[in-house]
Short mmCIF file of C-alpha atoms in Angstrom, two decimals:
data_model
loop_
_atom_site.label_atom_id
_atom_site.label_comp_id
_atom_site.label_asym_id
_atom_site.label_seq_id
_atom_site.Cartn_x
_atom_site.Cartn_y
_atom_site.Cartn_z
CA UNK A 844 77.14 47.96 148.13
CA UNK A 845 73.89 48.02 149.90
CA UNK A 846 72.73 50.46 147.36
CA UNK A 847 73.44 48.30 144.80
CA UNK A 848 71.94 45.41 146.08
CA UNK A 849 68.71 47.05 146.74
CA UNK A 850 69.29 48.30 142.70
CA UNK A 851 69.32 44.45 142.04
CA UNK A 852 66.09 43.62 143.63
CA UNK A 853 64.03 46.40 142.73
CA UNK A 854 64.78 45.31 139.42
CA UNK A 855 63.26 41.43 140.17
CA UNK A 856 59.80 42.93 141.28
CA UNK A 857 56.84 41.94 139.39
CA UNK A 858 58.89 40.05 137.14
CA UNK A 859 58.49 35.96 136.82
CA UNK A 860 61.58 34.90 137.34
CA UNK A 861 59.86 33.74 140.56
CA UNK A 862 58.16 31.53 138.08
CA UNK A 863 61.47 29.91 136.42
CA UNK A 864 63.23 28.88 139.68
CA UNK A 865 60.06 26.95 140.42
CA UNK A 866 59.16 25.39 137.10
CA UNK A 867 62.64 24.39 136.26
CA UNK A 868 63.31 22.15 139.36
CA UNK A 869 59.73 20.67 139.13
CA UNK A 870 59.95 19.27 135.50
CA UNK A 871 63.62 17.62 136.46
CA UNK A 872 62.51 16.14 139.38
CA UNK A 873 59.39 15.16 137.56
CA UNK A 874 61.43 13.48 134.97
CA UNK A 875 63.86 11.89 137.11
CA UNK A 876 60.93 10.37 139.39
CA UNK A 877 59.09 8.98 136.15
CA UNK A 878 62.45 7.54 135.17
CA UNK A 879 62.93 6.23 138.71
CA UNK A 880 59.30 4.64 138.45
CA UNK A 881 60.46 2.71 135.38
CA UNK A 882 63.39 1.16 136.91
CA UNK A 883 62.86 0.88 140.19
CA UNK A 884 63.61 -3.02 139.00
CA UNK A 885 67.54 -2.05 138.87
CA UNK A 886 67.49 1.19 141.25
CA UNK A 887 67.68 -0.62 144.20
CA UNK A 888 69.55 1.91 147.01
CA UNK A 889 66.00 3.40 147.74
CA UNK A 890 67.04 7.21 148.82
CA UNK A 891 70.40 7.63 146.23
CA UNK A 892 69.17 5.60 143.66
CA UNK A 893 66.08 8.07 143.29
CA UNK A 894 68.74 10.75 144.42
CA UNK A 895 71.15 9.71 140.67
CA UNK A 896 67.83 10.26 138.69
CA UNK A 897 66.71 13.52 140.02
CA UNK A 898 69.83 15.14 140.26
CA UNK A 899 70.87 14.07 136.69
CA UNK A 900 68.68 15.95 135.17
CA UNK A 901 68.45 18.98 137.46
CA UNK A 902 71.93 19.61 138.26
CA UNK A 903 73.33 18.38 134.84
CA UNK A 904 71.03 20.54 132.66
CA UNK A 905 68.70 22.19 134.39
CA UNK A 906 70.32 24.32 136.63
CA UNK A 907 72.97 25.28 134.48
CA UNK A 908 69.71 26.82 131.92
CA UNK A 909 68.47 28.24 135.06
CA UNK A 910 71.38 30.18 136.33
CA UNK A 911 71.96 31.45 132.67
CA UNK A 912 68.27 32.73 132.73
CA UNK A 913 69.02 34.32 135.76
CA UNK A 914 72.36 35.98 135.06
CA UNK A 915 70.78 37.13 131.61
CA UNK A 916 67.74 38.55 133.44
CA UNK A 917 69.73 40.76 135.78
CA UNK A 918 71.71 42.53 133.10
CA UNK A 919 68.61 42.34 130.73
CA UNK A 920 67.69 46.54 131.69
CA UNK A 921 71.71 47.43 131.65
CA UNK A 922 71.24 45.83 127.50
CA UNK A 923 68.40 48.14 126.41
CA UNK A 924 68.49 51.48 125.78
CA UNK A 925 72.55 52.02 126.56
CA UNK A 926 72.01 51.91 130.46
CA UNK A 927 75.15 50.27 130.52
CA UNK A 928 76.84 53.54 130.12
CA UNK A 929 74.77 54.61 132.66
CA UNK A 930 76.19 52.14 135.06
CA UNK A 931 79.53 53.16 134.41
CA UNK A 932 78.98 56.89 135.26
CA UNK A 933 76.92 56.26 138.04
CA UNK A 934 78.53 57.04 141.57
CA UNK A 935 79.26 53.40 141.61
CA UNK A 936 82.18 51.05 141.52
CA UNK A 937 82.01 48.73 138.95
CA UNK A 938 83.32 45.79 141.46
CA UNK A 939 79.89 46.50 143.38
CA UNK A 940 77.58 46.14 140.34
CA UNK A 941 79.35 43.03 139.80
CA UNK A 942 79.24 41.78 143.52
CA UNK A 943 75.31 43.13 143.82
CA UNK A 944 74.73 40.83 140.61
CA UNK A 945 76.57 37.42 141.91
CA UNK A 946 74.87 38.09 145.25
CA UNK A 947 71.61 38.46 144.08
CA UNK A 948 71.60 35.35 141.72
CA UNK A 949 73.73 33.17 144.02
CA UNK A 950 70.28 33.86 146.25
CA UNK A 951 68.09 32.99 143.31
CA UNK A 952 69.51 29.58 143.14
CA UNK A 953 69.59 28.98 146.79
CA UNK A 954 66.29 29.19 146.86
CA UNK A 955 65.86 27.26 143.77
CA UNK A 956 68.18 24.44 145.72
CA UNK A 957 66.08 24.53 148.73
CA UNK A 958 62.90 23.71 146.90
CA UNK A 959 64.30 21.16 144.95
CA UNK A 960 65.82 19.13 148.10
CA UNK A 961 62.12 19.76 149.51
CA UNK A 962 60.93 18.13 146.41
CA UNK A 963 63.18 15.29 146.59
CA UNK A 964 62.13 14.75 150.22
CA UNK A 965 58.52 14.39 149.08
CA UNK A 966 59.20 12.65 146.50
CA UNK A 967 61.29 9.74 148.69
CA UNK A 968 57.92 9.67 150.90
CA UNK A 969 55.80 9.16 148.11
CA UNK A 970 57.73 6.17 147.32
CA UNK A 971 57.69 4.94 150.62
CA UNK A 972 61.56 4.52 150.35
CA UNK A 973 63.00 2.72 152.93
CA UNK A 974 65.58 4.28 155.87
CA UNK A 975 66.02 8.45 156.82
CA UNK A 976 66.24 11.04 154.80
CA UNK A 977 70.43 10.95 153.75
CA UNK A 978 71.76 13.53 155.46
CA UNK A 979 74.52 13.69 152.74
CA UNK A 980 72.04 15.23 150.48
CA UNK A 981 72.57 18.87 152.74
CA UNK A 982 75.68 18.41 151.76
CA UNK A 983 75.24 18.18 148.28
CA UNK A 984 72.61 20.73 147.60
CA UNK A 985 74.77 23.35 149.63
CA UNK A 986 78.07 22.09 147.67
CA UNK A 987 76.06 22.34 144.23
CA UNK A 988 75.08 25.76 145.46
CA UNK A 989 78.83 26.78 145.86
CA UNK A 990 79.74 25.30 142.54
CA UNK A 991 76.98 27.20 140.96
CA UNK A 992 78.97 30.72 142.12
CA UNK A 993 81.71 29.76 139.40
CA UNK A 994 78.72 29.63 136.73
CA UNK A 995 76.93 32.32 137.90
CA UNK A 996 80.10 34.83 137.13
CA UNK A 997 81.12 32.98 134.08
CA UNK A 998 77.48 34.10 132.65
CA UNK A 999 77.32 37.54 133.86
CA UNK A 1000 80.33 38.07 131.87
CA UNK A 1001 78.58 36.63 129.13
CA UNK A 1002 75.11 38.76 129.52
CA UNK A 1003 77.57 41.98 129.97
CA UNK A 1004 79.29 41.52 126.31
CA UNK A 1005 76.74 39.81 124.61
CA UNK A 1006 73.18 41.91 124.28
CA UNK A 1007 70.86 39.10 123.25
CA UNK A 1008 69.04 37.36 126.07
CA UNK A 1009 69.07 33.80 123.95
CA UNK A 1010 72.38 33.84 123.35
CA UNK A 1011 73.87 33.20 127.09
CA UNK A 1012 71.50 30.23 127.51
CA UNK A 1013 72.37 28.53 124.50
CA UNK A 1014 76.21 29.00 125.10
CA UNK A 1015 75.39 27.53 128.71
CA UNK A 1016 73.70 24.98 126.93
CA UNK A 1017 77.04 23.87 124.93
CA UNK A 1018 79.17 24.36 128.13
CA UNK A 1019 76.89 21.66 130.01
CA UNK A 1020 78.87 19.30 127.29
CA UNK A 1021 81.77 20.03 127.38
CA UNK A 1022 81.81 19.97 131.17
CA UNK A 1023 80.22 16.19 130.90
CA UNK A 1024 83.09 15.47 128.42
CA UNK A 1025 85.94 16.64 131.23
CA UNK A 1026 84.36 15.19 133.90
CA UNK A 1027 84.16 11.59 132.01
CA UNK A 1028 87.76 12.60 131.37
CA UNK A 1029 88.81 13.34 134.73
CA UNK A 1030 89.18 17.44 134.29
CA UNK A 1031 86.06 17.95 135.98
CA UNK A 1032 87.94 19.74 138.61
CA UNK A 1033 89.44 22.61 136.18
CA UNK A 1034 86.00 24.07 134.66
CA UNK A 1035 83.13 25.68 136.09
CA UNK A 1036 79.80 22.91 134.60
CA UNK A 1037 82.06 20.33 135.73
CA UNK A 1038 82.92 21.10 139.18
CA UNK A 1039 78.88 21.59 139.74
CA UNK A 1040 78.35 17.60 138.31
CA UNK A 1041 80.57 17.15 141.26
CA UNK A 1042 79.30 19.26 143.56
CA UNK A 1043 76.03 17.71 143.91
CA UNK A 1044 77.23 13.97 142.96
CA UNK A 1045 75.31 14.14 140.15
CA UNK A 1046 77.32 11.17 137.97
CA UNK A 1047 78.97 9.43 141.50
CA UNK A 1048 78.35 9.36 145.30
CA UNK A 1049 81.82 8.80 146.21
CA UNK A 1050 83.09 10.87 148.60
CA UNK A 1051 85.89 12.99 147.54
CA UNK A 1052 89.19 12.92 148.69
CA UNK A 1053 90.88 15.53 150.66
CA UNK A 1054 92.86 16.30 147.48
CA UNK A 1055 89.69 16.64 145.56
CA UNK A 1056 87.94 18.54 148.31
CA UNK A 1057 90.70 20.96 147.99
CA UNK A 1058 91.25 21.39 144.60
CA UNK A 1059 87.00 21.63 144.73
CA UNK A 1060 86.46 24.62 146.85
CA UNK A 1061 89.66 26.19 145.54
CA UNK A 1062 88.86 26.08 142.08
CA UNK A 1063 85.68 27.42 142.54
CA UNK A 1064 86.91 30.37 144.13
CA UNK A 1065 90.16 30.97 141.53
CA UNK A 1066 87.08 31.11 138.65
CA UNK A 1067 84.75 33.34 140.53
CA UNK A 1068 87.64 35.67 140.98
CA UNK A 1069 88.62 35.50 137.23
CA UNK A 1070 85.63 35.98 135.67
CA UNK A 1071 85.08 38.82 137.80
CA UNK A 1072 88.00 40.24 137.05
CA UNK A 1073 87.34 40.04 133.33
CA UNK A 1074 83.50 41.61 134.28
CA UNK A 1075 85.10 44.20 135.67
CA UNK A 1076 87.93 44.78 133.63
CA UNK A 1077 85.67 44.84 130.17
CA UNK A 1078 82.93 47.44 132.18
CA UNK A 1079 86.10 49.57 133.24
CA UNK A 1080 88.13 49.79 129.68
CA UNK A 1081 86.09 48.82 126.76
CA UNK A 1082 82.63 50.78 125.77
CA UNK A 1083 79.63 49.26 125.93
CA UNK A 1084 77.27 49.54 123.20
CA UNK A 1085 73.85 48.86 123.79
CA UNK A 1086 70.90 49.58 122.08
#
């Protein structure tokens, strides 16, 4: 596993990827500050209300693009020149690969969560809002981060069938959506984009119920271990063609 892991980094150096999990949270939280400046005649809850701009943008669309771009980029060398097959006779196990690649991205977009909560923090002072930093936004981030593990293996499983590194995003791109249309219609809970609008109380600050919180960190889990199992499944029994 270590091995593997290691595999997974090597593969990040002197690439800009560094680049994308820094741009992407600066434009949303540039957007949802201008859009907070605007309306700061109706946002009147100082810290959330700036906290419902930012995050709208970020965790609703952003993020989602981001983690695609990240998933794609880790299986980007395993898509050119067959190295897929490669993988699978290596001294290996595929569940490793697969672990290495969740663990490595999940870390991508922690990072990508901690800047953006330091962003929102200096973006509260620069407004002068009133009151502490909410310590519910900890919370939030690290919830959204969780969330973003059901993602994260529902697009490796993408990048490992699907060769073209467009592709992914733009799929991700739909799924963002449909995961706003179940959440307005209370499914939010039962599919992956969804469950990270709630994660970071994105659309609502209300604080979920023990039900909710449940069904939350459980559902998360049962589609991590799915899609995994359908990752590793398709790498184990089905050739992969790459060119």
């Amino acid at each position: 596993m270590k091995r593997s892991v290691s595999a997974e980094w090597l593969k990040l150096r002197h690439s800009r990827i560094g680049l994308v999990l820094a741009v992407l949270p600066i434009i949303s939280l540039l957007i949802g500050c201008a859009n907070y400046y605007f309306n700061q005649g109706t946002l009147q809850n100082g810290w959330y209300s700036l906290w419902t701009q930012v995050s709208l943008f970020y965790g609703e669309f952003f993020l989602p693009i981001l983690i695609a771009i990240c998933c794609a980029y880790v299986c980007r060398l395993e898509n050119i020149n067959r190295n897929w097959n490669m993988v699978i006779t290596s001294p290996v196990s595929v569940a490793s690969v697969f672990i290495a690649k969740l663990f490595v991205v999940s870390i991508l977009i922690l990072f990508s969560q901690t800047l953006f909560m330091g962003l929102y923090w200096i973006a509260g002072i620069l407004f002068s809002l009133p009151g502490a930093f909410p310590v519910e936004i900890l919370g939030w981030i690290l919830r959204g981060w969780y969330a973003s593990l059901s993602i994260i293996a529902f697009q490796l499983c993408l990048s490992l069938r699907i060769r073209s590194f467009a592709t992914p995003i733009g799929i991700s791109l739909c799924a963002v959506f449909i995961g706003l249309g179940m959440y307005i219609g209370k499914l939010g809970l039962f599919f992956p984009f969804s469950l990270l609008t709630i994660g970071m109380s994105v659309l609502s600050q209300d604080k979920l119920v023990v039900l909710q919180n449940i069904l939350f960190w459980s559902m998360n889990m049962a589609f991590v271990i799915i899609f995994a199992s359908i990752f590793i499944h398709q790498l184990k029994n089905k050739d992969i063609v790459s060119s």
